PDB file of C-alpha atoms in Angstrom:
ATOM      1  CA  MET A  26      31.913 -23.146 -20.850  1.00 46.00           C
ATOM      2  CA  THR A  27      34.757 -25.246 -19.471  1.00 49.00           C
ATOM      3  CA  ALA A  28      34.667 -29.002 -19.046  1.00 48.00           C
ATOM      4  CA  GLU A  29      34.437 -28.513 -15.266  1.00 49.00           C
ATOM      5  CA  GLN A  30      31.400 -26.223 -15.659  1.00 49.00           C
ATOM      6  CA  GLN A  31      29.741 -28.657 -18.069  1.00 49.00           C
ATOM      7  CA  ALA A  32      30.138 -31.410 -15.529  1.00 52.00           C
ATOM      8  CA  VAL A  33      27.925 -29.489 -13.082  1.00 67.00           C
ATOM      9  CA  LEU A  34      24.915 -30.045 -15.341  1.00 69.00           C
ATOM     10  CA  ASP A  35      23.716 -33.495 -16.113  1.00 79.00           C
ATOM     11  CA  ALA A  36      23.094 -34.297 -19.763  1.00 81.00           C
ATOM     12  CA  GLU A  37      19.304 -34.220 -19.446  1.00 81.00           C
ATOM     13  CA  THR A  38      19.209 -30.765 -17.795  1.00 79.00           C
ATOM     14  CA  ARG A  39      21.714 -29.389 -20.307  1.00 78.00           C
ATOM     15  CA  ASP A  40      19.636 -30.675 -23.244  1.00 80.00           C
ATOM     16  CA  LYS A  41      16.477 -29.088 -21.809  1.00 79.00           C
ATOM     17  CA  LEU A  42      18.173 -25.708 -21.414  1.00 75.00           C
ATOM     18  CA  LEU A  43      19.600 -25.842 -24.916  1.00 78.00           C
ATOM     19  CA  ALA A  44      16.194 -26.794 -26.320  1.00 81.00           C
ATOM     20  CA  ASP A  45      14.380 -23.974 -24.474  1.00 77.00           C
ATOM     21  CA  PRO A  46      16.771 -21.312 -23.105  1.00 72.00           C
ATOM     22  CA  GLY A  47      13.801 -19.030 -22.493  1.00 70.00           C
ATOM     23  CA  VAL A  48      13.092 -20.800 -19.191  1.00 73.00           C
ATOM     24  CA  ILE A  49      16.160 -19.085 -17.771  1.00 71.00           C
ATOM     25  CA  LEU A  50      14.812 -15.657 -18.698  1.00 67.00           C
ATOM     26  CA  ALA A  51      11.518 -16.458 -16.994  1.00 70.00           C
ATOM     27  CA  ASP A  52      13.200 -17.245 -13.677  1.00 72.00           C
ATOM     28  CA  ARG A  53      14.077 -13.994 -11.887  1.00 69.00           C
ATOM     29  CA  ASP A  54      16.210 -15.575  -9.202  1.00 73.00           C
ATOM     30  CA  LEU A  55      18.238 -17.471 -11.771  1.00 73.00           C
ATOM     31  CA  MET A  56      18.740 -14.364 -13.909  1.00 70.00           C
ATOM     32  CA  ARG A  57      19.866 -12.352 -10.861  1.00 70.00           C
ATOM     33  CA  ALA A  58      22.391 -15.068 -10.023  1.00 71.00           C
ATOM     34  CA  LEU A  59      23.694 -15.090 -13.600  1.00 69.00           C
ATOM     35  CA  VAL A  60      24.058 -11.295 -13.680  1.00 66.00           C
ATOM     36  CA  ALA A  61      25.784 -11.278 -10.293  1.00 67.00           C
ATOM     37  CA  ALA A  62      28.187 -13.972 -11.470  1.00 65.00           C
ATOM     38  CA  ARG A  63      28.940 -11.995 -14.618  1.00 61.00           C
ATOM     39  CA  GLU A  64      29.601  -8.785 -12.676  1.00 60.00           C
ATOM     40  CA  ALA A  65      31.880 -10.617 -10.263  1.00 57.00           C
ATOM     41  CA  GLU A  66      33.775 -12.031 -13.204  1.00 59.00           C
ATOM     42  CA  VAL A  67      34.350  -8.700 -14.950  1.00 56.00           C
ATOM     43  CA  GLY A  68      35.360  -6.915 -11.747  1.00 54.00           C
ATOM     44  CA  ASP A  69      34.343  -3.705 -10.002  1.00 54.00           C
ATOM     45  CA  ASN A  70      35.870  -1.396 -12.599  1.00 53.00           C
ATOM     46  CA  VAL A  71      33.562  -2.578 -15.394  1.00 50.00           C
ATOM     47  CA  ILE A  72      29.857  -1.693 -15.515  1.00 53.00           C
ATOM     48  CA  ASP A  73      27.578  -4.253 -17.160  1.00 59.00           C
ATOM     49  CA  ILE A  74      25.000  -2.075 -18.911  1.00 58.00           C
ATOM     50  CA  ARG A  75      22.810  -5.083 -19.714  1.00 62.00           C
ATOM     51  CA  GLY A  76      22.692  -6.068 -16.043  1.00 61.00           C
ATOM     52  CA  ARG A  77      21.724  -2.531 -15.010  1.00 63.00           C
ATOM     53  CA  ALA A  78      19.049  -2.436 -17.702  1.00 66.00           C
ATOM     54  CA  MET A  79      17.633  -5.721 -16.486  1.00 65.00           C
ATOM     55  CA  GLU A  80      17.480  -4.412 -12.912  1.00 68.00           C
ATOM     56  CA  ALA A  81      15.628  -1.324 -14.110  1.00 69.00           C
ATOM     57  CA  LEU A  82      13.169  -3.461 -16.074  1.00 72.00           C
ATOM     58  CA  GLU A  83      12.612  -5.682 -13.041  1.00 71.00           C
ATOM     59  CA  THR A  84      11.817  -2.644 -10.905  1.00 74.00           C
ATOM     60  CA  ARG A  85       9.377  -1.382 -13.505  1.00 75.00           C
ATOM     61  CA  LEU A  86       7.760  -4.814 -13.798  1.00 72.00           C
ATOM     62  CA  ASP A  87       7.328  -5.016 -10.022  1.00 72.00           C
ATOM     63  CA  ARG A  88       5.702  -1.590 -10.053  1.00 77.00           C
ATOM     64  CA  LEU A  89       3.342  -2.558 -12.877  1.00 75.00           C
ATOM     65  CA  GLU A  90       2.385  -5.776 -11.115  1.00 71.00           C
ATOM     66  CA  SER A  91       1.622  -3.849  -7.941  1.00 70.00           C
ATOM     67  CA  GLN A  92      -0.549  -1.381  -9.856  1.00 71.00           C
ATOM     68  CA  HIS A  93      -2.309  -4.239 -11.624  1.00 66.00           C
ATOM     69  CA  GLU A  94      -3.116  -5.903  -8.304  1.00 65.00           C
ATOM     70  CA  SER A  95      -4.424  -2.597  -6.934  1.00 61.00           C
ATOM     71  CA  VAL A  96      -6.717  -2.137  -9.939  1.00 62.00           C
ATOM     72  CA  ILE A  97      -8.079  -5.665  -9.568  1.00 61.00           C
ATOM     73  CA  ALA A  98      -8.674  -5.145  -5.841  1.00 54.00           C
ATOM     74  CA  ALA A  99     -10.470  -1.847  -6.479  1.00 53.00           C
ATOM     75  CA  ALA A 100     -12.645  -3.428  -9.163  1.00 53.00           C
ATOM     76  CA  PHE A 101     -13.539  -6.281  -6.836  1.00 52.00           C
ATOM     77  CA  ASP A 102     -14.437  -3.877  -4.023  1.00 59.00           C
ATOM     78  CA  ASN A 103     -16.578  -1.819  -6.391  1.00 60.00           C
ATOM     79  CA  GLN A 104     -18.405  -4.904  -7.640  1.00 57.00           C
ATOM     80  CA  SER A 105     -18.969  -6.098  -4.088  1.00 66.00           C
ATOM     81  CA  GLY A 106     -20.237  -2.664  -3.046  1.00 69.00           C
ATOM     82  CA  THR A 107     -22.627  -2.557  -6.000  1.00 80.00           C
ATOM     83  CA  ALA A 108     -24.114  -5.922  -5.025  1.00 84.00           C
ATOM     84  CA  VAL A 109     -24.606  -4.703  -1.439  1.00 87.00           C
ATOM     85  CA  ILE A 110     -26.408  -1.541  -2.595  1.00 89.00           C
ATOM     86  CA  HIS A 111     -28.613  -3.558  -4.956  1.00 89.00           C
ATOM     87  CA  ARG A 112     -29.735  -5.836  -2.118  1.00 91.00           C
ATOM     88  CA  ALA A 113     -30.485  -2.816   0.046  1.00 92.00           C
ATOM     89  CA  VAL A 114     -32.504  -1.173  -2.743  1.00 92.00           C
ATOM     90  CA  ILE A 115     -34.607  -4.321  -3.130  1.00 93.00           C
ATOM     91  CA  GLY A 116     -35.238  -4.187   0.613  1.00 93.00           C
ATOM     92  CA  LEU A 117     -36.541  -0.622   0.261  1.00 93.00           C
ATOM     93  CA  LEU A 118     -38.851  -1.560  -2.603  1.00 93.00           C
ATOM     94  CA  GLU A 119     -40.330  -4.467  -0.659  1.00 92.00           C
ATOM     95  CA  THR A 120     -41.736  -2.227   2.082  1.00 91.00           C
ATOM     96  CA  ALA A 121     -45.518  -1.754   2.000  1.00 89.00           C
ATOM     97  CA  ASP A 122     -46.017   1.635   3.698  1.00 90.00           C
ATOM     98  CA  LEU A 123     -44.267   4.526   5.434  1.00 89.00           C
ATOM     99  CA  ALA A 124     -44.114   2.806   8.815  1.00 90.00           C
ATOM    100  CA  GLU A 125     -42.560  -0.326   7.372  1.00 93.00           C
ATOM    101  CA  LEU A 126     -40.115   1.696   5.265  1.00 93.00           C
ATOM    102  CA  VAL A 127     -38.806   3.688   8.238  1.00 93.00           C
ATOM    103  CA  ASP A 128     -38.763   0.706  10.593  1.00 92.00           C
ATOM    104  CA  SER A 129     -36.862  -1.423   8.050  1.00 94.00           C
ATOM    105  CA  LEU A 130     -33.958   1.017   7.840  1.00 95.00           C
ATOM    106  CA  GLN A 131     -32.364  -0.038  11.112  1.00 94.00           C
ATOM    107  CA  SER A 132     -33.699  -3.580  11.372  1.00 92.00           C
ATOM    108  CA  ASP A 133     -33.258  -4.821   7.790  1.00 94.00           C
ATOM    109  CA  ILE A 134     -31.413  -2.377   5.534  1.00 95.00           C
ATOM    110  CA  ALA A 135     -28.525  -1.502   7.870  1.00 94.00           C
ATOM    111  CA  PRO A 136     -27.388  -5.157   8.142  1.00 93.00           C
ATOM    112  CA  LEU A 137     -27.550  -5.461   4.351  1.00 92.00           C
ATOM    113  CA  LEU A 138     -25.286  -2.413   4.047  1.00 92.00           C
ATOM    114  CA  ARG A 139     -22.957  -3.826   6.738  1.00 91.00           C
ATOM    115  CA  ILE A 140     -23.294  -0.760   8.920  1.00 94.00           C
ATOM    116  CA  GLU A 141     -24.399  -0.331  12.527  1.00 96.00           C
ATOM    117  CA  THR A 142     -26.988   2.430  12.151  1.00 96.00           C
ATOM    118  CA  LEU A 143     -29.285   3.833   9.470  1.00 96.00           C
ATOM    119  CA  ARG A 144     -31.709   6.575  10.518  1.00 95.00           C
ATOM    120  CA  LEU A 145     -34.131   8.862   8.736  1.00 95.00           C
ATOM    121  CA  VAL A 146     -33.732  12.397  10.067  1.00 95.00           C
ATOM    122  CA  VAL A 147     -36.597  14.807   9.311  1.00 92.00           C
ATOM    123  CA  GLU A 148     -37.405  18.379  10.246  1.00 90.00           C
ATOM    124  CA  PRO A 149     -40.998  18.770  11.551  1.00 82.00           C
ATOM    125  CA  ASP A 150     -43.795  19.441   9.090  1.00 71.00           C
ATOM    126  CA  PRO A 151     -47.600  19.268   9.459  1.00 62.00           C
ATOM    127  CA  ALA A 152     -47.810  17.596   6.058  1.00 58.00           C
ATOM    128  CA  ILE A 153     -46.166  14.464   7.488  1.00 65.00           C
ATOM    129  CA  PRO A 154     -48.145  13.543  10.576  1.00 61.00           C
ATOM    130  CA  GLY A 155     -47.507  10.434  12.620  1.00 66.00           C
ATOM    131  CA  LEU A 156     -43.967   9.570  11.607  1.00 76.00           C
ATOM    132  CA  PRO A 157     -42.832   6.155  12.939  1.00 81.00           C
ATOM    133  CA  GLU A 158     -40.868   6.170  16.173  1.00 81.00           C
ATOM    134  CA  ASP A 159     -37.648   5.162  14.404  1.00 85.00           C
ATOM    135  CA  ALA A 160     -37.636   8.453  12.508  1.00 89.00           C
ATOM    136  CA  VAL A 161     -35.517  11.144  14.170  1.00 91.00           C
ATOM    137  CA  VAL A 162     -37.361  14.471  14.225  1.00 90.00           C
ATOM    138  CA  VAL A 163     -35.112  17.505  14.684  1.00 91.00           C
ATOM    139  CA  PRO A 164     -35.925  21.236  14.934  1.00 90.00           C
ATOM    140  CA  GLU A 165     -36.261  23.312  11.804  1.00 88.00           C
ATOM    141  CA  GLY A 166     -32.840  24.222  10.403  1.00 88.00           C
ATOM    142  CA  ALA A 167     -31.081  21.507  12.397  1.00 91.00           C
ATOM    143  CA  ILE A 168     -30.147  19.377   9.375  1.00 91.00           C
ATOM    144  CA  GLY A 169     -28.134  22.230   7.908  1.00 88.00           C
ATOM    145  CA  ARG A 170     -26.252  22.628  11.179  1.00 88.00           C
ATOM    146  CA  ILE A 171     -25.680  18.881  11.437  1.00 90.00           C
ATOM    147  CA  VAL A 172     -24.239  18.718   7.928  1.00 87.00           C
ATOM    148  CA  ALA A 173     -22.050  21.764   8.565  1.00 83.00           C
ATOM    149  CA  ALA A 174     -20.846  20.258  11.898  1.00 75.00           C
ATOM    150  CA  GLY A 175     -19.435  23.539  13.139  1.00 60.00           C
ATOM    151  CA  ARG A 176     -18.111  24.765   9.801  1.00 64.00           C
ATOM    152  CA  ARG A 177     -18.838  28.375   8.912  1.00 53.00           C
ATOM    153  CA  THR A 178     -19.870  27.405   5.404  1.00 50.00           C
ATOM    154  CA  PRO A 179     -22.442  24.602   5.076  1.00 47.00           C
ATOM    155  CA  ARG A 180     -21.586  21.689   2.849  1.00 53.00           C
ATOM    156  CA  GLY A 181     -24.758  22.171   0.803  1.00 53.00           C
ATOM    157  CA  ASP A 182     -26.861  19.186  -0.251  1.00 59.00           C
ATOM    158  CA  ASP A 183     -23.974  16.941  -1.201  1.00 82.00           C
ATOM    159  CA  ILE A 184     -23.176  13.672   0.580  1.00 91.00           C
ATOM    160  CA  VAL A 185     -20.813  14.045   3.544  1.00 93.00           C
ATOM    161  CA  LEU A 186     -18.453  11.302   4.730  1.00 94.00           C
ATOM    162  CA  ARG A 187     -16.598  11.991   7.957  1.00 94.00           C
ATOM    163  CA  PRO A 188     -15.539  10.735  11.384  1.00 94.00           C
ATOM    164  CA  ALA A 189     -18.546  10.500  13.696  1.00 93.00           C
ATOM    165  CA  SER A 190     -19.528  13.867  15.150  1.00 91.00           C
ATOM    166  CA  PRO A 191     -20.658  14.357  18.761  1.00 90.00           C
ATOM    167  CA  ILE A 192     -23.723  16.183  17.430  1.00 89.00           C
ATOM    168  CA  THR A 193     -25.054  13.007  15.801  1.00 93.00           C
ATOM    169  CA  GLN A 194     -24.225  10.408  18.471  1.00 91.00           C
ATOM    170  CA  VAL A 195     -27.663  10.685  20.072  1.00 91.00           C
ATOM    171  CA  MET A 196     -29.311  10.154  16.687  1.00 93.00           C
ATOM    172  CA  HIS A 197     -27.285   7.022  16.001  1.00 95.00           C
ATOM    173  CA  GLY A 198     -28.382   5.571  19.319  1.00 91.00           C
ATOM    174  CA  ARG A 199     -25.003   3.938  19.835  1.00 92.00           C
ATOM    175  CA  VAL A 200     -21.318   4.746  19.532  1.00 93.00           C
ATOM    176  CA  VAL A 201     -20.042   4.815  15.942  1.00 96.00           C
ATOM    177  CA  ALA A 202     -16.654   5.790  14.548  1.00 96.00           C
ATOM    178  CA  SER A 203     -17.550   7.149  11.099  1.00 96.00           C
ATOM    179  CA  GLU A 204     -20.722   8.338   9.436  1.00 96.00           C
ATOM    180  CA  ALA A 205     -22.322   9.263   6.132  1.00 95.00           C
ATOM    181  CA  LEU A 206     -24.906  12.016   5.743  1.00 96.00           C
ATOM    182  CA  LEU A 207     -27.163  11.706   2.700  1.00 95.00           C
ATOM    183  CA  PRO A 208     -29.447  14.762   2.255  1.00 93.00           C
ATOM    184  CA  ILE A 209     -32.870  13.884   0.817  1.00 93.00           C
ATOM    185  CA  ASP A 210     -34.642  16.542  -1.278  1.00 90.00           C
ATOM    186  CA  LEU A 211     -38.376  15.944  -0.875  1.00 87.00           C
ATOM    187  CA  GLY A 212     -39.396  19.062  -2.788  1.00 84.00           C
ATOM    188  CA  ALA A 213     -40.200  22.676  -2.001  1.00 78.00           C
ATOM    189  CA  ARG A 214     -43.361  21.864  -0.048  1.00 78.00           C
ATOM    190  CA  ARG A 215     -41.762  19.115   2.005  1.00 79.00           C
ATOM    191  CA  PRO A 216     -39.480  19.350   5.039  1.00 83.00           C
ATOM    192  CA  ARG A 217     -35.745  18.812   4.862  1.00 88.00           C
ATOM    193  CA  ALA A 218     -34.727  15.210   5.368  1.00 93.00           C
ATOM    194  CA  MET A 219     -31.538  13.212   5.566  1.00 95.00           C
ATOM    195  CA  LEU A 220     -30.350   9.624   5.854  1.00 96.00           C
ATOM    196  CA  LEU A 221     -27.761   9.129   8.578  1.00 97.00           C
ATOM    197  CA  MET A 222     -25.467   6.093   8.361  1.00 96.00           C
ATOM    198  CA  GLY A 223     -23.053   5.038  11.090  1.00 96.00           C
ATOM    199  CA  SER A 224     -20.274   2.475  11.208  1.00 95.00           C
ATOM    200  CA  ALA A 225     -18.086   1.161  14.016  1.00 95.00           C
ATOM    201  CA  ASP A 226     -15.222   1.097  11.481  1.00 94.00           C
ATOM    202  CA  LYS A 227     -13.468   4.473  11.443  1.00 94.00           C
ATOM    203  CA  THR A 228     -12.314   3.869   7.852  1.00 92.00           C
ATOM    204  CA  ARG A 229     -15.749   2.942   6.471  1.00 92.00           C
ATOM    205  CA  PHE A 230     -16.790   6.506   5.666  1.00 93.00           C
ATOM    206  CA  MET A 231     -13.877   8.783   4.813  1.00 92.00           C
ATOM    207  CA  PRO A 232     -13.929  12.096   2.885  1.00 90.00           C
ATOM    208  CA  ALA A 233     -11.686  10.682   0.156  1.00 86.00           C
ATOM    209  CA  HIS A 234     -14.074   7.813  -0.657  1.00 86.00           C
ATOM    210  CA  GLY A 235     -16.368   7.851  -3.680  1.00 83.00           C
ATOM    211  CA  THR A 236     -20.066   8.520  -3.175  1.00 88.00           C
ATOM    212  CA  ASP A 237     -21.646   7.240  -6.406  1.00 88.00           C
ATOM    213  CA  LEU A 238     -23.216   4.142  -4.832  1.00 89.00           C
ATOM    214  CA  LEU A 239     -24.456   6.059  -1.801  1.00 92.00           C
ATOM    215  CA  ARG A 240     -25.950   8.714  -4.076  1.00 93.00           C
ATOM    216  CA  PHE A 241     -27.794   6.031  -6.036  1.00 92.00           C
ATOM    217  CA  PHE A 242     -29.133   4.530  -2.793  1.00 94.00           C
ATOM    218  CA  ALA A 243     -30.270   7.985  -1.595  1.00 95.00           C
ATOM    219  CA  GLN A 244     -32.043   8.653  -4.899  1.00 95.00           C
ATOM    220  CA  VAL A 245     -33.925   5.364  -4.717  1.00 95.00           C
ATOM    221  CA  PHE A 246     -34.832   5.976  -1.074  1.00 95.00           C
ATOM    222  CA  ARG A 247     -36.137   9.439  -1.979  1.00 94.00           C
ATOM    223  CA  LEU A 248     -38.461   8.028  -4.633  1.00 94.00           C
ATOM    224  CA  VAL A 249     -39.695   5.259  -2.342  1.00 94.00           C
ATOM    225  CA  LEU A 250     -40.251   7.698   0.531  1.00 92.00           C
ATOM    226  CA  LEU A 251     -42.216  10.100  -1.690  1.00 90.00           C
ATOM    227  CA  SER A 252     -44.412   7.239  -2.897  1.00 90.00           C
ATOM    228  CA  ARG A 253     -45.101   6.217   0.725  1.00 87.00           C
ATOM    229  CA  LEU A 254     -45.996   9.812   1.659  1.00 82.00           C
ATOM    230  CA  ARG A 255     -48.743  10.039  -0.936  1.00 78.00           C
ATOM    231  CA  PRO A 256     -52.285   9.599   0.402  1.00 67.00           C
TER     232      PRO A 256
END
């Protein structure tokens, strides 16, 4: 370092850098400036391998930081979603009878789940007389056709997440952009049933999303519904 270059730094700053030179390594902008100055000094015909290695490490570090932030965001969303489902499950358990259970879906549980609609869809069966008005009764075999939504091969009894289908708009009772279909197995002697969820957000229910929390909610609802159906 020449006398002219030393004069640029005051004595206090120079002493701090000499005492802890690691602070330079921790400052990306400063390191980039130092590498650029070094490359300008050696000229275009000389490749500074250390500078290229540092650039590669910086790129990798940026990528790792981005992945780390994505993992944290996903974990936060999962934790938030779990808390929402837990509150909704408590709401189901607090209902006293079948009428209150079905009526609470749209009035109480849907707001807890942050969705616009939540309907119980049931095929007719003499064993379940007097279903509440909020229950949607469809012809026998209709649930299979609703789940298939025009596909030649039905989706089976698995949860379906998709853009809202015209076939379900009447059941939602309002315009929604995406929906979730949660088949409910009530047993061989019971009719087919399904929970129908609707959201105004077109990205709320997408085929690529996980269904673990929705499956847990459907399982709890099934048990609560069966208990309310008992004499």
